mmCIF file of C-alpha atoms in Angstrom:
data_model
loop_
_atom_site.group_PDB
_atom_site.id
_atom_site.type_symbol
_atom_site.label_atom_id
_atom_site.label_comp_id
_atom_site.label_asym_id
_atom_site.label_seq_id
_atom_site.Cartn_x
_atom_site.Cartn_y
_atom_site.Cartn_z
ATOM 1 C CA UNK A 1 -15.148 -0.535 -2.590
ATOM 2 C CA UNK A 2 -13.986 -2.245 -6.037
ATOM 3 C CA UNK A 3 -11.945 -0.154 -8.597
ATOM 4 C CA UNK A 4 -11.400 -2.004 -12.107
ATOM 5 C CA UNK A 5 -8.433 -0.749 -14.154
ATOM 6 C CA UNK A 6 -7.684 -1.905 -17.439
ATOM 7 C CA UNK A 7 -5.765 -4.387 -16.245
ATOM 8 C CA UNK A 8 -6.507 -5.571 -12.503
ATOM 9 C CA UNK A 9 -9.660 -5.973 -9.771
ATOM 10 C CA UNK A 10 -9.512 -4.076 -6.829
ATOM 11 C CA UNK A 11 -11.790 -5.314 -4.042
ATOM 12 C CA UNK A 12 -11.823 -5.379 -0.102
ATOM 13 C CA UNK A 13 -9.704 -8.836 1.432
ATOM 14 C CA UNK A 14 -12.138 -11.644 1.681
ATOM 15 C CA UNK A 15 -11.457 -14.779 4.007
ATOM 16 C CA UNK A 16 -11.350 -16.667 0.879
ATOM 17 C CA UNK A 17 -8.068 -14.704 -0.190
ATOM 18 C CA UNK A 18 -5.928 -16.184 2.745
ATOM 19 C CA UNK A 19 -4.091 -18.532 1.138
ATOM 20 C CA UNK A 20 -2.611 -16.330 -1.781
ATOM 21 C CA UNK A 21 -1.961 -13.723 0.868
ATOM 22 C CA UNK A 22 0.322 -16.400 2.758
ATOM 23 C CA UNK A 23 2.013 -16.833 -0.515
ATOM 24 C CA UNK A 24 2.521 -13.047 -0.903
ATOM 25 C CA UNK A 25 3.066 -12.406 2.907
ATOM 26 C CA UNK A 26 5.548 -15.218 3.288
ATOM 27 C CA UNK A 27 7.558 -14.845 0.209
ATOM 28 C CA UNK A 28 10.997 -13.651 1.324
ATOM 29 C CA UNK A 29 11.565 -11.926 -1.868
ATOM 30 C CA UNK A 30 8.421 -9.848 -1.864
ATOM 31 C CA UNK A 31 8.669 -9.004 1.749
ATOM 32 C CA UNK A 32 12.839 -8.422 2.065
ATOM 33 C CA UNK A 33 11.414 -4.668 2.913
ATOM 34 C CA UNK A 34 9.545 -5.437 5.824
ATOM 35 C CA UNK A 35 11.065 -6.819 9.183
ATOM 36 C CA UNK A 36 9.760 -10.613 8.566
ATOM 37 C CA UNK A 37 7.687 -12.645 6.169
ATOM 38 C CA UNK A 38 4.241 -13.285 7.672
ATOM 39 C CA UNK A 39 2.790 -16.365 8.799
ATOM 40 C CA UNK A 40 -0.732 -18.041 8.094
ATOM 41 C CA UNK A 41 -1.907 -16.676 11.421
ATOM 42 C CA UNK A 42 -0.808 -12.821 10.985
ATOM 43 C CA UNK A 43 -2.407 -13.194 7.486
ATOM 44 C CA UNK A 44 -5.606 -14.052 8.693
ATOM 45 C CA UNK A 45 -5.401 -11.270 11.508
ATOM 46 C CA UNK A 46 -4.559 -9.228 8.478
ATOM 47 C CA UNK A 47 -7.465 -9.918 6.494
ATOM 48 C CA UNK A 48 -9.484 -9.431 9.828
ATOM 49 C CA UNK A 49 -8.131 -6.031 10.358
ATOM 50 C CA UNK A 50 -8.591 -4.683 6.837
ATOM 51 C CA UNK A 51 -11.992 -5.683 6.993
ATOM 52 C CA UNK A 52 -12.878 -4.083 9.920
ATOM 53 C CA UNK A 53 -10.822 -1.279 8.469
ATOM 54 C CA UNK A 54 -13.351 -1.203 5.331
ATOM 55 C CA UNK A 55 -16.450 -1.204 7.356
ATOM 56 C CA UNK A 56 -14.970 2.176 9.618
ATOM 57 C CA UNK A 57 -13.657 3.753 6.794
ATOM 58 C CA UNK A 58 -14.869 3.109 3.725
ATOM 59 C CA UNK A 59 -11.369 2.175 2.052
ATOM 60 C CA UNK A 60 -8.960 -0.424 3.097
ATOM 61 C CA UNK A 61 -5.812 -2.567 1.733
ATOM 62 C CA UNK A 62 -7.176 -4.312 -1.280
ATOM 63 C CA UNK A 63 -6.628 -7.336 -3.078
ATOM 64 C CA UNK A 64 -5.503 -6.937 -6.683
ATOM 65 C CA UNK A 65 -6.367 -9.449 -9.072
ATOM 66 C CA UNK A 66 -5.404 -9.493 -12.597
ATOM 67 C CA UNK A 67 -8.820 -8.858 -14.841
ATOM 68 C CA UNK A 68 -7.780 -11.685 -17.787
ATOM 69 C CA UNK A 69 -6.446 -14.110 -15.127
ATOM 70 C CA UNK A 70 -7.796 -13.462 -11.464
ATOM 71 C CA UNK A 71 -5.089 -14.658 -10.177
ATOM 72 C CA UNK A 72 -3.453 -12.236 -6.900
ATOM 73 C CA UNK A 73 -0.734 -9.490 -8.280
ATOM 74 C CA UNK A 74 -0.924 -8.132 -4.919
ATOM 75 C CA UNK A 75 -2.319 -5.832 -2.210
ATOM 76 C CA UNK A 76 -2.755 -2.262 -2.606
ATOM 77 C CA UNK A 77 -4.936 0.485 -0.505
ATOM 78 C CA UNK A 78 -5.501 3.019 1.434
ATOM 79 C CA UNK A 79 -5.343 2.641 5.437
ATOM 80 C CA UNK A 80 -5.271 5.125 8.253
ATOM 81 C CA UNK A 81 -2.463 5.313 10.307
ATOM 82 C CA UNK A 82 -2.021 6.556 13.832
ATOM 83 C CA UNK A 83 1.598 5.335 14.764
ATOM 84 C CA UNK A 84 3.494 8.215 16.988
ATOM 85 C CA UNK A 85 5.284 9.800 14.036
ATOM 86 C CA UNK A 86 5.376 13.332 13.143
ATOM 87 C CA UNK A 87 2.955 12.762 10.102
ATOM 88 C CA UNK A 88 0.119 11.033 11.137
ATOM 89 C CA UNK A 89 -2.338 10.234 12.127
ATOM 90 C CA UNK A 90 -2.842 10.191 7.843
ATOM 91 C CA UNK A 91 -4.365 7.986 5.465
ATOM 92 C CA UNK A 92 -1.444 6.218 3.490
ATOM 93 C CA UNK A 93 -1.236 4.583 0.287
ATOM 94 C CA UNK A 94 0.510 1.450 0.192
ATOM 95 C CA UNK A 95 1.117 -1.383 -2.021
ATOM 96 C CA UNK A 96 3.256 -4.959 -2.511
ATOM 97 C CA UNK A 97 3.106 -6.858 -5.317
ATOM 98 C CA UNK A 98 3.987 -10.750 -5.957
ATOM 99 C CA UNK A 99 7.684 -10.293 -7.685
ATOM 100 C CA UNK A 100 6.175 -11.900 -10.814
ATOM 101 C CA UNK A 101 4.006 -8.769 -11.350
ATOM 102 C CA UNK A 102 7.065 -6.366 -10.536
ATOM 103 C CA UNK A 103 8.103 -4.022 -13.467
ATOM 104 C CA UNK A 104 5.221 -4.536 -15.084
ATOM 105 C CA UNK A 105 3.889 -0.713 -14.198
ATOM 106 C CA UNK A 106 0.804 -2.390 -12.063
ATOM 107 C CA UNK A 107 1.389 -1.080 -8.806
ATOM 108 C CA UNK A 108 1.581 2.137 -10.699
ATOM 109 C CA UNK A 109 -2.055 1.734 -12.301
ATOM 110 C CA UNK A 110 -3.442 0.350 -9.658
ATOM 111 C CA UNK A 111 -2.212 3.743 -6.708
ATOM 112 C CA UNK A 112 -3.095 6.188 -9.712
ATOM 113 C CA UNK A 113 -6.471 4.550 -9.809
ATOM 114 C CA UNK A 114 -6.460 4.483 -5.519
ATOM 115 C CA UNK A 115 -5.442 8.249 -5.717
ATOM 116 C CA UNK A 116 -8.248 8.931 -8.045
ATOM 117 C CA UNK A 117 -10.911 7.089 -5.937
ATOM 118 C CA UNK A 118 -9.284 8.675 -2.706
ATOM 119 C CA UNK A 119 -9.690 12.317 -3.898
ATOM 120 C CA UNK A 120 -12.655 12.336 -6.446
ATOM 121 C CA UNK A 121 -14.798 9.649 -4.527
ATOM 122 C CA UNK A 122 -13.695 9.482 -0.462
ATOM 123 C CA UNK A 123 -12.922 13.601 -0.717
ATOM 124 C CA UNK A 124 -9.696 13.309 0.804
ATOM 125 C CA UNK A 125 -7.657 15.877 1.271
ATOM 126 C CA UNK A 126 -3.896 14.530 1.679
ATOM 127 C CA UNK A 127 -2.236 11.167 0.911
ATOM 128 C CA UNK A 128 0.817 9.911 2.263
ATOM 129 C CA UNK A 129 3.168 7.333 1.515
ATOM 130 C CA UNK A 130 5.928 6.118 3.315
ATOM 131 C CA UNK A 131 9.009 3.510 2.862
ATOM 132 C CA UNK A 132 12.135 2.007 4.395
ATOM 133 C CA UNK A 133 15.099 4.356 2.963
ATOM 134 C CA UNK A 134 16.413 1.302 1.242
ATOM 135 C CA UNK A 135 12.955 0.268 -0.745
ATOM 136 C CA UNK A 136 14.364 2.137 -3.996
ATOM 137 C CA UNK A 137 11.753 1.078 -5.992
ATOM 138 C CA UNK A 138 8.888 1.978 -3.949
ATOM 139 C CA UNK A 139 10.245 5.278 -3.352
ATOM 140 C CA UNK A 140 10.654 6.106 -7.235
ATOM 141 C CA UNK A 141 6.831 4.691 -7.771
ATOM 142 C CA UNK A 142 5.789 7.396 -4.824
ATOM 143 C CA UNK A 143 7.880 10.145 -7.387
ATOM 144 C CA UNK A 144 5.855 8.514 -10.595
ATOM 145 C CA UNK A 145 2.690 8.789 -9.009
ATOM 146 C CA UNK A 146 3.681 13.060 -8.749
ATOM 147 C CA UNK A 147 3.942 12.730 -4.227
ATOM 148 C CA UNK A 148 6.440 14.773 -3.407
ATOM 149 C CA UNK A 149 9.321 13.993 -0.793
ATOM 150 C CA UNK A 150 8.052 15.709 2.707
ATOM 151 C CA UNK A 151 11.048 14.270 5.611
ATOM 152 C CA UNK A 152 11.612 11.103 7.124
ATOM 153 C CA UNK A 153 11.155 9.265 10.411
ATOM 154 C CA UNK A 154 12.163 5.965 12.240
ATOM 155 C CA UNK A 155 9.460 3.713 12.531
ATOM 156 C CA UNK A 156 8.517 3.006 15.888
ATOM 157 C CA UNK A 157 7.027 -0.730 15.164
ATOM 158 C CA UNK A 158 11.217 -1.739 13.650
ATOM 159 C CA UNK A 159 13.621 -2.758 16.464
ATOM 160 C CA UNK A 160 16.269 0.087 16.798
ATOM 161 C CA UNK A 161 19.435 -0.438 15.090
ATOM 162 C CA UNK A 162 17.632 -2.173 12.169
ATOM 163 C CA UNK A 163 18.457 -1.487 8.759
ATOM 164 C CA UNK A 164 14.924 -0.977 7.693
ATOM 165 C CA UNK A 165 14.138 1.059 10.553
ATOM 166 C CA UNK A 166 14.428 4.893 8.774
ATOM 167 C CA UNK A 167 11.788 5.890 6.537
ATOM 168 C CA UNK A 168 10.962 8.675 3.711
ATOM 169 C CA UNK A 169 7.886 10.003 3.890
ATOM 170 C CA UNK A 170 6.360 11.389 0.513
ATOM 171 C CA UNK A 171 2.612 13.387 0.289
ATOM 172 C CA UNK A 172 0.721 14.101 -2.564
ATOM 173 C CA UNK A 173 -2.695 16.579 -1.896
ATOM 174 C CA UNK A 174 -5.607 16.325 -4.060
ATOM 175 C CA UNK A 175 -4.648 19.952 -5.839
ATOM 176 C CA UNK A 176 -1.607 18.770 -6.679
ATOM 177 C CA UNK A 177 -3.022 15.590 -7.802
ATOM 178 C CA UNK A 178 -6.111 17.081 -10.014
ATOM 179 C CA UNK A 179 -3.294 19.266 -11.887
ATOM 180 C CA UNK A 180 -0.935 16.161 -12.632
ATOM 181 C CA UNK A 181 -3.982 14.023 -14.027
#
């Protein structure tokens, strides 16, 4: 699966990509949302996964390049999840960018363009999209992209007690998409 937008390269995670993924993964910054930065190990397992992901499924986590520089913005896909939450199992959209591509309306272009491929292309019917309560940013990008806020749950893979433990959950269906677009 590769999407091109006017601005970045979307293409399955190659082995070749692990060593901009454990500058993305173990950035601090870019992962102060997630439990813990990951190491050069669980990005390799990563890549592993997504790629097995691909071959099942026919859509993954992606790596996005930018187009004029090919250099790594970020990772953004689609995966299916099956944690024990009252939403899923779903297919999510997800994405995290490197913080020098943030504001910069990419991870927009690049879920619109996911969105598009998910519901035109894969014939999916739902989409979800899920964040810690306290990833602002993420959750207005869910509200750009037209998902609408659905509940929230705790996620079962963040220790209890943790801050980043609750969750919003948003959903967009492909009706609702086709009439925004």
């Amino acid at each position: 699966m590769n999407i091109v937008t006017e601005r970045l390269h979307l293409r399955p995670l190659e082995t070749s990509d692990l060593s901009d993924l454990v500058s993305l993964y173990g950035n601090a910054t870019v992962m102060k949302y997630f439990p813990a930065p990951l190491s050069e190990e669980q990005c390799k397992q990563h890549i592993e996964k997504q790629q097995a992901h691909q071959a099942k499924e026919s859509f993954s986590m992606l790596c996005a390049r930018g187009r004029s520089h090919d250099e790594l913005v970020g990772v953004v896909g689609l995966q299916r999840v099956d944690m024990k939450v009252w939403c899923a199992p779903c297919v999510e959209i997800g994405w995290i960018l490197h913080q020098d591509y943030w504001r910069k309306g990419l991870a927009t272009e690049a879920a619109q363009a996911l969105l598009a491929h998910a519901f035109h292309s894969l014939k999916l019917e739902e989409i979800y999209a899920f964040t810690s309560t306290l990833n602002t940013p993420s959750e207005v990008l869910m509200q750009r992209l037209g998902m609408e806020y659905v509940g929230m749950f705790d996620h079962p893979r963040v220790e209890l007690g943790h801050s980043l433990r609750p969750h919003v959950v948003y959903r967009i269906t492909a009706d609702e998409f086709c009439e925004s677009t």
